[in-house]
PDB file of C-alpha atoms in Angstrom:
ATOM      1  CA  MET A   1     -16.976  10.406  -1.514  1.00  0.00           C
ATOM      2  CA  GLY A   2     -15.000  13.698  -1.623  1.00  0.00           C
ATOM      3  CA  LYS A   3     -13.552  15.072  -4.675  1.00  0.00           C
ATOM      4  CA  ILE A   4     -10.571  12.534  -6.095  1.00  0.00           C
ATOM      5  CA  ALA A   5      -7.936  13.969  -7.871  1.00  0.00           C
ATOM      6  CA  LYS A   6      -7.867  11.696 -10.999  1.00  0.00           C
ATOM      7  CA  MET A   7      -4.160  11.061 -11.577  1.00  0.00           C
ATOM      8  CA  PRO A   8      -3.013  10.026  -8.053  1.00  0.00           C
ATOM      9  CA  PHE A   9      -6.169   7.784  -8.323  1.00  0.00           C
ATOM     10  CA  THR A  10      -5.299   6.224 -11.444  1.00  0.00           C
ATOM     11  CA  ILE A  11      -2.123   5.201 -10.177  1.00  0.00           C
ATOM     12  CA  LEU A  12      -3.358   4.367  -7.167  1.00  0.00           C
ATOM     13  CA  ILE A  13      -6.035   1.830  -8.768  1.00  0.00           C
ATOM     14  CA  ALA A  14      -2.488   0.978 -11.371  1.00  0.00           C
ATOM     15  CA  SER A  15      -0.470  -0.062  -8.153  1.00  0.00           C
ATOM     16  CA  VAL A  16      -3.112  -1.868  -6.498  1.00  0.00           C
ATOM     17  CA  LEU A  17      -3.709  -4.223  -9.818  1.00  0.00           C
ATOM     18  CA  LEU A  18       0.107  -4.382 -10.374  1.00  0.00           C
ATOM     19  CA  PHE A  19       0.823  -5.475  -6.906  1.00  0.00           C
ATOM     20  CA  GLY A  20      -2.338  -7.833  -6.286  1.00  0.00           C
ATOM     21  CA  SER A  21      -1.812  -9.305  -9.667  1.00  0.00           C
ATOM     22  CA  ALA A  22       1.855  -9.808  -8.704  1.00  0.00           C
ATOM     23  CA  SER A  23       0.395 -11.929  -5.323  1.00  0.00           C
ATOM     24  CA  ILE A  24      -1.862 -13.676  -7.620  1.00  0.00           C
ATOM     25  CA  PHE A  25       0.783 -15.011  -9.795  1.00  0.00           C
ATOM     26  CA  LYS A  26       2.935 -15.779  -7.278  1.00  0.00           C
ATOM     27  CA  SER A  27      -0.088 -18.093  -5.552  1.00  0.00           C
ATOM     28  CA  SER A  28      -1.072 -19.714  -8.816  1.00  0.00           C
ATOM     29  CA  GLY A  29       2.741 -20.325  -9.735  1.00  0.00           C
ATOM     30  CA  ILE A  30       2.982 -17.980 -12.684  1.00  0.00           C
ATOM     31  CA  LEU A  31       5.872 -15.799 -12.783  1.00  0.00           C
ATOM     32  CA  GLY A  32       6.838 -16.990  -9.293  1.00  0.00           C
ATOM     33  CA  ASN A  33      10.727 -17.390 -10.247  1.00  0.00           C
ATOM     34  CA  GLU A  34      10.453 -13.687 -11.740  1.00  0.00           C
ATOM     35  CA  ILE A  35       8.908 -12.449  -8.619  1.00  0.00           C
ATOM     36  CA  ARG A  36      11.279 -14.171  -6.168  1.00  0.00           C
ATOM     37  CA  THR A  37      13.973 -12.729  -8.335  1.00  0.00           C
ATOM     38  CA  VAL A  38      12.727  -9.126  -7.853  1.00  0.00           C
ATOM     39  CA  GLU A  39      12.519 -10.437  -3.878  1.00  0.00           C
ATOM     40  CA  ILE A  40      15.949 -11.425  -3.776  1.00  0.00           C
ATOM     41  CA  ALA A  41      17.317  -8.562  -5.923  1.00  0.00           C
ATOM     42  CA  ILE A  42      15.831  -6.207  -3.441  1.00  0.00           C
ATOM     43  CA  HIS A  43      17.577  -8.110  -0.131  1.00  0.00           C
ATOM     44  CA  GLY A  44      14.123  -9.969   0.573  1.00  0.00           C
ATOM     45  CA  ALA A  45      10.356  -9.833   0.190  1.00  0.00           C
ATOM     46  CA  ILE A  46       9.727  -7.684   3.171  1.00  0.00           C
ATOM     47  CA  TYR A  47      11.342  -4.781   1.278  1.00  0.00           C
ATOM     48  CA  LEU A  48       8.909  -5.603  -1.167  1.00  0.00           C
ATOM     49  CA  HIS A  49       5.993  -5.234   0.854  1.00  0.00           C
ATOM     50  CA  LEU A  50       7.255  -2.283   2.700  1.00  0.00           C
ATOM     51  CA  PHE A  51       8.168  -0.366  -0.645  1.00  0.00           C
ATOM     52  CA  ALA A  52       4.490  -1.578  -2.022  1.00  0.00           C
ATOM     53  CA  SER A  53       2.617  -0.505   0.712  1.00  0.00           C
ATOM     54  CA  LEU A  54       4.354   2.832   1.588  1.00  0.00           C
ATOM     55  CA  LEU A  55       3.601   3.770  -2.235  1.00  0.00           C
ATOM     56  CA  LEU A  56      -0.158   2.771  -2.013  1.00  0.00           C
ATOM     57  CA  GLY A  57      -0.443   4.759   1.299  1.00  0.00           C
ATOM     58  CA  ILE A  58       1.187   8.074  -0.274  1.00  0.00           C
ATOM     59  CA  PHE A  59      -1.570   7.638  -3.387  1.00  0.00           C
ATOM     60  CA  CYS A  60      -4.364   7.084  -1.064  1.00  0.00           C
ATOM     61  CA  ARG A  61      -3.707  10.152   0.618  1.00  0.00           C
ATOM     62  CA  LEU A  62      -2.976  11.864  -2.493  1.00  0.00           C
ATOM     63  CA  ALA A  63      -6.262  10.575  -4.245  1.00  0.00           C
ATOM     64  CA  THR A  64      -8.482  12.393  -1.794  1.00  0.00           C
ATOM     65  CA  LYS A  65      -8.465  15.069   0.971  1.00  0.00           C
ATOM     66  CA  GLN A  66     -11.381  13.537   2.493  1.00  0.00           C
ATOM     67  CA  ASN A  67     -11.088  11.565   5.842  1.00  0.00           C
ATOM     68  CA  LEU A  68     -13.444   9.048   7.863  1.00  0.00           C
ATOM     69  CA  CYS A  69     -11.637   8.314  11.261  1.00  0.00           C
ATOM     70  CA  LEU A  70      -7.733   8.601  12.571  1.00  0.00           C
ATOM     71  CA  ALA A  71      -7.248  11.666   9.709  1.00  0.00           C
ATOM     72  CA  LEU A  72      -7.504   8.573   6.877  1.00  0.00           C
ATOM     73  CA  PRO A  73      -9.286   8.659   3.839  1.00  0.00           C
ATOM     74  CA  PRO A  74     -11.557   6.111   2.802  1.00  0.00           C
ATOM     75  CA  THR A  75      -9.081   4.811  -0.122  1.00  0.00           C
ATOM     76  CA  THR A  76      -6.996   4.211   2.715  1.00  0.00           C
ATOM     77  CA  ILE A  77      -9.391   2.109   4.763  1.00  0.00           C
ATOM     78  CA  PHE A  78     -10.408   0.419   1.744  1.00  0.00           C
ATOM     79  CA  VAL A  79      -6.519  -0.447   0.756  1.00  0.00           C
ATOM     80  CA  LEU A  80      -5.540  -1.939   4.239  1.00  0.00           C
ATOM     81  CA  LEU A  81      -8.537  -4.314   4.165  1.00  0.00           C
ATOM     82  CA  LEU A  82      -7.170  -5.548   0.497  1.00  0.00           C
ATOM     83  CA  VAL A  83      -3.634  -5.856   2.078  1.00  0.00           C
ATOM     84  CA  ILE A  84      -4.772  -7.575   5.156  1.00  0.00           C
ATOM     85  CA  LEU A  85      -7.354  -9.879   2.940  1.00  0.00           C
ATOM     86  CA  ASP A  86      -4.248 -10.693   0.610  1.00  0.00           C
ATOM     87  CA  GLU A  87      -2.142 -11.860   3.322  1.00  0.00           C
ATOM     88  CA  SER A  88      -4.885 -13.871   5.265  1.00  0.00           C
ATOM     89  CA  ILE A  89      -5.865 -15.931   2.032  1.00  0.00           C
ATOM     90  CA  GLN A  90      -2.470 -17.056   2.031  1.00  0.00           C
ATOM     91  CA  PHE A  91      -2.879 -18.944   5.164  1.00  0.00           C
ATOM     92  CA  PHE A  92      -5.154 -21.289   3.210  1.00  0.00           C
ATOM     93  CA  ILE A  93      -3.021 -21.385  -0.301  1.00  0.00           C
ATOM     94  CA  PRO A  94      -0.574 -24.633   0.118  1.00  0.00           C
ATOM     95  CA  SER A  95       2.106 -23.289  -2.134  1.00  0.00           C
ATOM     96  CA  ARG A  96       2.029 -19.581  -0.149  1.00  0.00           C
ATOM     97  CA  GLN A  97       2.814 -19.162   3.318  1.00  0.00           C
ATOM     98  CA  PHE A  98       0.608 -16.500   5.879  1.00  0.00           C
ATOM     99  CA  SER A  99       3.073 -14.111   7.739  1.00  0.00           C
ATOM    100  CA  TRP A 100       1.974 -11.968  10.655  1.00  0.00           C
ATOM    101  CA  LEU A 101       5.511  -9.947   9.881  1.00  0.00           C
ATOM    102  CA  ASP A 102       4.142  -9.521   6.417  1.00  0.00           C
ATOM    103  CA  MET A 103       0.713  -8.269   7.475  1.00  0.00           C
ATOM    104  CA  GLN A 104       2.180  -5.792   9.861  1.00  0.00           C
ATOM    105  CA  VAL A 105       4.512  -4.386   7.339  1.00  0.00           C
ATOM    106  CA  ASN A 106       1.811  -4.058   4.938  1.00  0.00           C
ATOM    107  CA  VAL A 107      -0.541  -2.343   7.449  1.00  0.00           C
ATOM    108  CA  PHE A 108       2.483   0.129   8.509  1.00  0.00           C
ATOM    109  CA  GLY A 109       3.670   1.057   4.929  1.00  0.00           C
ATOM    110  CA  VAL A 110       0.204   1.899   3.964  1.00  0.00           C
ATOM    111  CA  LEU A 111      -0.575   4.095   7.188  1.00  0.00           C
ATOM    112  CA  LEU A 112       3.057   5.383   7.230  1.00  0.00           C
ATOM    113  CA  GLY A 113       2.496   6.629   3.527  1.00  0.00           C
ATOM    114  CA  THR A 114      -0.756   8.114   4.073  1.00  0.00           C
ATOM    115  CA  TYR A 115       0.467   9.965   7.381  1.00  0.00           C
ATOM    116  CA  PHE A 116       3.784  11.222   5.987  1.00  0.00           C
ATOM    117  CA  THR A 117       1.923  12.403   2.869  1.00  0.00           C
ATOM    118  CA  ASN A 118      -0.727  14.023   5.361  1.00  0.00           C
ATOM    119  CA  ALA A 119       2.399  15.634   7.475  1.00  0.00           C
ATOM    120  CA  VAL A 120       3.942  17.128   4.114  1.00  0.00           C
ATOM    121  CA  LEU A 121       0.765  18.457   2.659  1.00  0.00           C
ATOM    122  CA  TRP A 122       0.025  20.139   5.831  1.00  0.00           C
ATOM    123  CA  HIS A 123       3.371  21.720   6.093  1.00  0.00           C
ATOM    124  CA  ASN A 124       3.257  22.920   2.479  1.00  0.00           C
ATOM    125  CA  SER A 125       0.161  24.367   2.965  1.00  0.00           C
ATOM    126  CA  LYS A 126       1.164  26.376   6.197  1.00  0.00           C
ATOM    127  CA  ARG A 127       4.284  27.288   4.438  1.00  0.00           C
ATOM    128  CA  LYS A 128       2.366  28.648   1.433  1.00  0.00           C
ATOM    129  CA  ALA A 129      -0.180  30.425   4.049  1.00  0.00           C
ATOM    130  CA  LEU A 130       2.768  32.246   5.518  1.00  0.00           C
ATOM    131  CA  LEU A 131       4.294  33.488   1.997  1.00  0.00           C
TER     132      LEU A 131
END
């Protein structure tokens, strides 16, 4: 793997652990009411999915500049697999509900965060080159 930026990578790992733990806790009934309270406070679980996945996408790009395919770093590929796996597992958990919309929002958020950060970094590098 290419050069890893330590702080963004650390934040990425902490975010994956935080959001993954929330999903596991909700599936197991631990802190389920508290997580639902957060979802209600932001007007729905879909916005929580979007916020979390967007944040993950941003830190995926900031963690490394290396690309594998389609201008996606290995961190983004890994996180995409995690969010798809997390949502897919919910199909088999009686207390949870699989949702294609949640999966689409998760994938969209990770990709949007990564590509938006690509665009900002590219713009900043071009701007610096002109100065």
